[in-house]
PDB file of C-alpha atoms in Angstrom:
ATOM      1  CA  MET I   1      13.119 -24.852  18.135  1.00  0.00           C
ATOM      2  CA  LEU I   2      12.110 -21.542  16.563  1.00  0.00           C
ATOM      3  CA  ARG I   3      13.584 -22.612  13.215  1.00  0.00           C
ATOM      4  CA  ASN I   4      11.811 -25.962  13.336  1.00  0.00           C
ATOM      5  CA  ALA I   5       8.536 -24.198  14.165  1.00  0.00           C
ATOM      6  CA  PHE I   6       9.082 -21.857  11.178  1.00  0.00           C
ATOM      7  CA  ILE I   7       8.996 -18.770  13.395  1.00  0.00           C
ATOM      8  CA  ILE I   8      12.460 -17.632  12.318  1.00  0.00           C
ATOM      9  CA  TYR I   9      14.588 -18.237   9.240  1.00  0.00           C
ATOM     10  CA  SER I  10      18.333 -18.620   9.592  1.00  0.00           C
ATOM     11  CA  VAL I  11      20.356 -17.226   6.723  1.00  0.00           C
ATOM     12  CA  SER I  12      23.919 -18.275   5.923  1.00  0.00           C
ATOM     13  CA  ARG I  13      26.724 -15.957   4.932  1.00  0.00           C
ATOM     14  CA  TYR I  14      28.121 -16.225   1.423  1.00  0.00           C
ATOM     15  CA  ASP I  15      31.602 -15.171   0.318  1.00  0.00           C
ATOM     16  CA  VAL I  16      30.800 -13.222  -2.837  1.00  0.00           C
ATOM     17  CA  LYS I  17      34.324 -13.231  -4.268  1.00  0.00           C
ATOM     18  CA  GLY I  18      35.096 -16.843  -3.293  1.00  0.00           C
ATOM     19  CA  GLY I  19      31.654 -18.196  -4.175  1.00  0.00           C
ATOM     20  CA  GLN I  20      31.366 -20.326  -1.023  1.00  0.00           C
ATOM     21  CA  LEU I  21      29.035 -20.504   1.944  1.00  0.00           C
ATOM     22  CA  LEU I  22      30.641 -19.496   5.222  1.00  0.00           C
ATOM     23  CA  LYS I  23      30.040 -21.512   8.368  1.00  0.00           C
ATOM     24  CA  THR I  24      29.854 -18.612  10.819  1.00  0.00           C
ATOM     25  CA  LEU I  25      28.010 -15.376  11.451  1.00  0.00           C
ATOM     26  CA  GLY I  26      24.563 -16.178  10.030  1.00  0.00           C
ATOM     27  CA  LYS I  27      21.530 -13.962  10.654  1.00  0.00           C
ATOM     28  CA  ASN I  28      17.985 -14.704  11.745  1.00  0.00           C
ATOM     29  CA  TYR I  29      14.805 -13.172  10.355  1.00  0.00           C
ATOM     30  CA  ILE I  30      11.380 -13.545  11.947  1.00  0.00           C
ATOM     31  CA  ILE I  31       8.478 -14.816   9.846  1.00  0.00           C
ATOM     32  CA  ASP I  32       5.936 -12.309  11.203  1.00  0.00           C
ATOM     33  CA  MET I  33       6.665  -8.802  12.440  1.00  0.00           C
ATOM     34  CA  GLY I  34       3.808  -9.180  14.950  1.00  0.00           C
ATOM     35  CA  PHE I  35       5.842 -11.875  16.748  1.00  0.00           C
ATOM     36  CA  ARG I  36       8.802  -9.510  16.841  1.00  0.00           C
ATOM     37  CA  ASN I  37       6.718  -6.689  18.287  1.00  0.00           C
ATOM     38  CA  THR I  38       5.264  -9.057  20.894  1.00  0.00           C
ATOM     39  CA  MET I  39       8.684 -10.296  21.999  1.00  0.00           C
ATOM     40  CA  LEU I  40      10.587  -6.987  21.852  1.00  0.00           C
ATOM     41  CA  GLY I  41       7.837  -4.387  22.000  1.00  0.00           C
ATOM     42  CA  TYR I  42       7.329  -1.916  19.181  1.00  0.00           C
ATOM     43  CA  ARG I  43      10.394   0.261  18.740  1.00  0.00           C
ATOM     44  CA  ASP I  44      10.061   2.975  16.137  1.00  0.00           C
ATOM     45  CA  ALA I  45      13.815   3.602  16.203  1.00  0.00           C
ATOM     46  CA  ASP I  46      14.424   0.120  14.762  1.00  0.00           C
ATOM     47  CA  ARG I  47      12.883   0.753  11.324  1.00  0.00           C
ATOM     48  CA  GLY I  48      16.047  -0.218   9.423  1.00  0.00           C
ATOM     49  CA  HIS I  49      15.931  -3.760  10.817  1.00  0.00           C
ATOM     50  CA  ILE I  50      12.195  -3.976  10.196  1.00  0.00           C
ATOM     51  CA  ILE I  51      12.449  -3.075   6.510  1.00  0.00           C
ATOM     52  CA  GLU I  52      15.416  -5.436   6.111  1.00  0.00           C
ATOM     53  CA  ASN I  53      13.248  -8.235   7.535  1.00  0.00           C
ATOM     54  CA  ILE I  54      10.415  -7.311   5.138  1.00  0.00           C
ATOM     55  CA  VAL I  55      12.768  -7.402   2.130  1.00  0.00           C
ATOM     56  CA  PHE I  56      14.037 -10.820   3.229  1.00  0.00           C
ATOM     57  CA  LEU I  57      10.480 -12.181   3.427  1.00  0.00           C
ATOM     58  CA  GLU I  58       9.649 -10.761  -0.001  1.00  0.00           C
ATOM     59  CA  LEU I  59      12.736 -12.364  -1.550  1.00  0.00           C
ATOM     60  CA  MET I  60      11.674 -15.691  -0.050  1.00  0.00           C
ATOM     61  CA  ARG I  61       8.149 -15.182  -1.412  1.00  0.00           C
ATOM     62  CA  ARG I  62       9.658 -14.589  -4.866  1.00  0.00           C
ATOM     63  CA  ASN I  63      11.405 -17.988  -4.598  1.00  0.00           C
ATOM     64  CA  TYR I  64      14.992 -16.774  -4.255  1.00  0.00           C
ATOM     65  CA  ARG I  65      17.624 -18.584  -2.235  1.00  0.00           C
ATOM     66  CA  VAL I  66      18.791 -15.824   0.063  1.00  0.00           C
ATOM     67  CA  TYR I  67      22.209 -15.359   1.645  1.00  0.00           C
ATOM     68  CA  ILE I  68      24.037 -12.601   3.481  1.00  0.00           C
ATOM     69  CA  GLY I  69      26.953 -11.519   1.303  1.00  0.00           C
ATOM     70  CA  LYS I  70      30.486 -10.959   2.544  1.00  0.00           C
ATOM     71  CA  VAL I  71      32.822  -8.868   0.390  1.00  0.00           C
ATOM     72  CA  GLY I  72      36.162  -8.432   2.113  1.00  0.00           C
ATOM     73  CA  GLU I  73      35.381  -6.766   5.433  1.00  0.00           C
ATOM     74  CA  THR I  74      32.017  -5.391   4.252  1.00  0.00           C
ATOM     75  CA  GLU I  75      28.578  -6.967   4.050  1.00  0.00           C
ATOM     76  CA  VAL I  76      25.917  -7.055   1.353  1.00  0.00           C
ATOM     77  CA  ASP I  77      22.508  -7.322   3.005  1.00  0.00           C
ATOM     78  CA  PHE I  78      21.233  -9.950   0.549  1.00  0.00           C
ATOM     79  CA  VAL I  79      22.525 -12.131  -2.234  1.00  0.00           C
ATOM     80  CA  ALA I  80      19.359 -13.460  -3.885  1.00  0.00           C
ATOM     81  CA  ASP I  81      19.859 -16.385  -6.216  1.00  0.00           C
ATOM     82  CA  LYS I  82      17.731 -18.325  -8.719  1.00  0.00           C
ATOM     83  CA  PRO I  83      19.024 -20.744 -11.365  1.00  0.00           C
ATOM     84  CA  ASN I  84      19.337 -18.028 -14.045  1.00  0.00           C
ATOM     85  CA  GLU I  85      19.323 -14.892 -11.930  1.00  0.00           C
ATOM     86  CA  LYS I  86      21.303 -13.259  -9.149  1.00  0.00           C
ATOM     87  CA  LEU I  87      20.691  -9.988  -7.296  1.00  0.00           C
ATOM     88  CA  TYR I  88      22.765  -8.094  -4.778  1.00  0.00           C
ATOM     89  CA  ILE I  89      20.576  -5.971  -2.518  1.00  0.00           C
ATOM     90  CA  GLN I  90      21.329  -3.354   0.122  1.00  0.00           C
ATOM     91  CA  VAL I  91      18.502  -2.099   2.346  1.00  0.00           C
ATOM     92  CA  THR I  92      18.513   1.221   4.171  1.00  0.00           C
ATOM     93  CA  GLU I  93      15.909   3.562   5.535  1.00  0.00           C
ATOM     94  CA  SER I  94      17.401   6.560   3.741  1.00  0.00           C
ATOM     95  CA  MET I  95      20.161   7.365   1.260  1.00  0.00           C
ATOM     96  CA  GLN I  96      20.046  11.111   1.945  1.00  0.00           C
ATOM     97  CA  SER I  97      23.266  11.497   3.934  1.00  0.00           C
ATOM     98  CA  PRO I  98      26.562  11.103   2.050  1.00  0.00           C
ATOM     99  CA  GLU I  99      27.922   8.814   4.797  1.00  0.00           C
ATOM    100  CA  THR I 100      24.993   6.406   4.534  1.00  0.00           C
ATOM    101  CA  ARG I 101      25.103   6.486   0.736  1.00  0.00           C
ATOM    102  CA  GLU I 102      28.802   5.579   0.744  1.00  0.00           C
ATOM    103  CA  ARG I 103      28.299   2.838   3.378  1.00  0.00           C
ATOM    104  CA  GLU I 104      25.531   1.212   1.312  1.00  0.00           C
ATOM    105  CA  LEU I 105      27.203   1.560  -2.103  1.00  0.00           C
ATOM    106  CA  ARG I 106      30.738   0.532  -1.085  1.00  0.00           C
ATOM    107  CA  PRO I 107      30.157  -3.251  -0.808  1.00  0.00           C
ATOM    108  CA  LEU I 108      28.223  -3.313  -4.088  1.00  0.00           C
ATOM    109  CA  ARG I 109      31.026  -1.467  -5.886  1.00  0.00           C
ATOM    110  CA  MET I 110      33.510  -4.074  -4.632  1.00  0.00           C
ATOM    111  CA  ILE I 111      31.672  -6.968  -6.332  1.00  0.00           C
ATOM    112  CA  PRO I 112      33.518  -7.815  -9.544  1.00  0.00           C
ATOM    113  CA  ASP I 113      30.663  -9.448 -11.504  1.00  0.00           C
ATOM    114  CA  ASN I 114      27.893  -7.784 -13.520  1.00  0.00           C
ATOM    115  CA  TYR I 115      24.780  -9.139 -11.840  1.00  0.00           C
ATOM    116  CA  GLU I 116      22.136  -6.602 -10.883  1.00  0.00           C
ATOM    117  CA  LYS I 117      22.925  -4.480  -7.827  1.00  0.00           C
ATOM    118  CA  ILE I 118      20.114  -2.648  -6.026  1.00  0.00           C
ATOM    119  CA  VAL I 119      19.774  -0.315  -3.042  1.00  0.00           C
ATOM    120  CA  LEU I 120      16.258  -0.244  -1.576  1.00  0.00           C
ATOM    121  CA  SER I 121      15.254   2.703   0.602  1.00  0.00           C
ATOM    122  CA  MET I 122      12.262   4.678   1.753  1.00  0.00           C
ATOM    123  CA  ASP I 123      13.440   7.688  -0.274  1.00  0.00           C
ATOM    124  CA  ARG I 124      11.421   8.848  -3.244  1.00  0.00           C
ATOM    125  CA  SER I 125      14.308  10.328  -5.152  1.00  0.00           C
ATOM    126  CA  TYR I 126      14.963  11.487  -8.675  1.00  0.00           C
ATOM    127  CA  ILE I 127      18.344   9.724  -8.492  1.00  0.00           C
ATOM    128  CA  ASN I 128      17.708   6.179  -9.643  1.00  0.00           C
ATOM    129  CA  SER I 129      21.256   5.013 -10.315  1.00  0.00           C
ATOM    130  CA  TYR I 130      24.711   5.409  -8.790  1.00  0.00           C
ATOM    131  CA  ASP I 131      27.340   4.234 -11.288  1.00  0.00           C
ATOM    132  CA  GLY I 132      25.013   1.484 -12.531  1.00  0.00           C
ATOM    133  CA  ILE I 133      23.728   0.491  -9.078  1.00  0.00           C
ATOM    134  CA  LYS I 134      19.953   0.906  -9.043  1.00  0.00           C
ATOM    135  CA  SER I 135      18.352   2.950  -6.298  1.00  0.00           C
ATOM    136  CA  LEU I 136      14.699   2.011  -5.860  1.00  0.00           C
ATOM    137  CA  TYR I 137      11.876   3.148  -3.617  1.00  0.00           C
ATOM    138  CA  LEU I 138      11.135   0.165  -1.377  1.00  0.00           C
ATOM    139  CA  ILE I 139       7.341   0.353  -1.737  1.00  0.00           C
ATOM    140  CA  ASP I 140       7.558   0.357  -5.556  1.00  0.00           C
ATOM    141  CA  TRP I 141       9.881  -2.676  -5.412  1.00  0.00           C
ATOM    142  CA  LEU I 142       7.495  -4.516  -3.095  1.00  0.00           C
ATOM    143  CA  LEU I 143       4.559  -3.851  -5.427  1.00  0.00           C
ATOM    144  CA  PHE I 144       6.465  -4.849  -8.596  1.00  0.00           C
TER     145      PHE I 144
END
């Protein structure tokens, strides 16, 4: 009912290496963060999920078909696809810790093609690339 009422979007998983949609393990994103806060209450500790939801909505607004990517046992937050364009996007609150940086970069490094790969975070950093994977400040990306 929530999908039919356009309150949530369901997103399918996509096997990046095999190029096929998977039938299991989809994700749901809510259309309005106010609905989320009403249902769950505002939880400041959940910022990572909130910014992931915001990135999903922005990709939809930019007319991408959006999937959750699966690369082996790892996950790419978003595979955004248009007829002549494809993006792989990871979303994280911060890339400051080496463990988080490795966790976010690992699935992108495993993708064998040369489409654009981006990590979006809330860090304003002088490092804007990791081995060809762009690292962008989320707010700048949203305003672009």
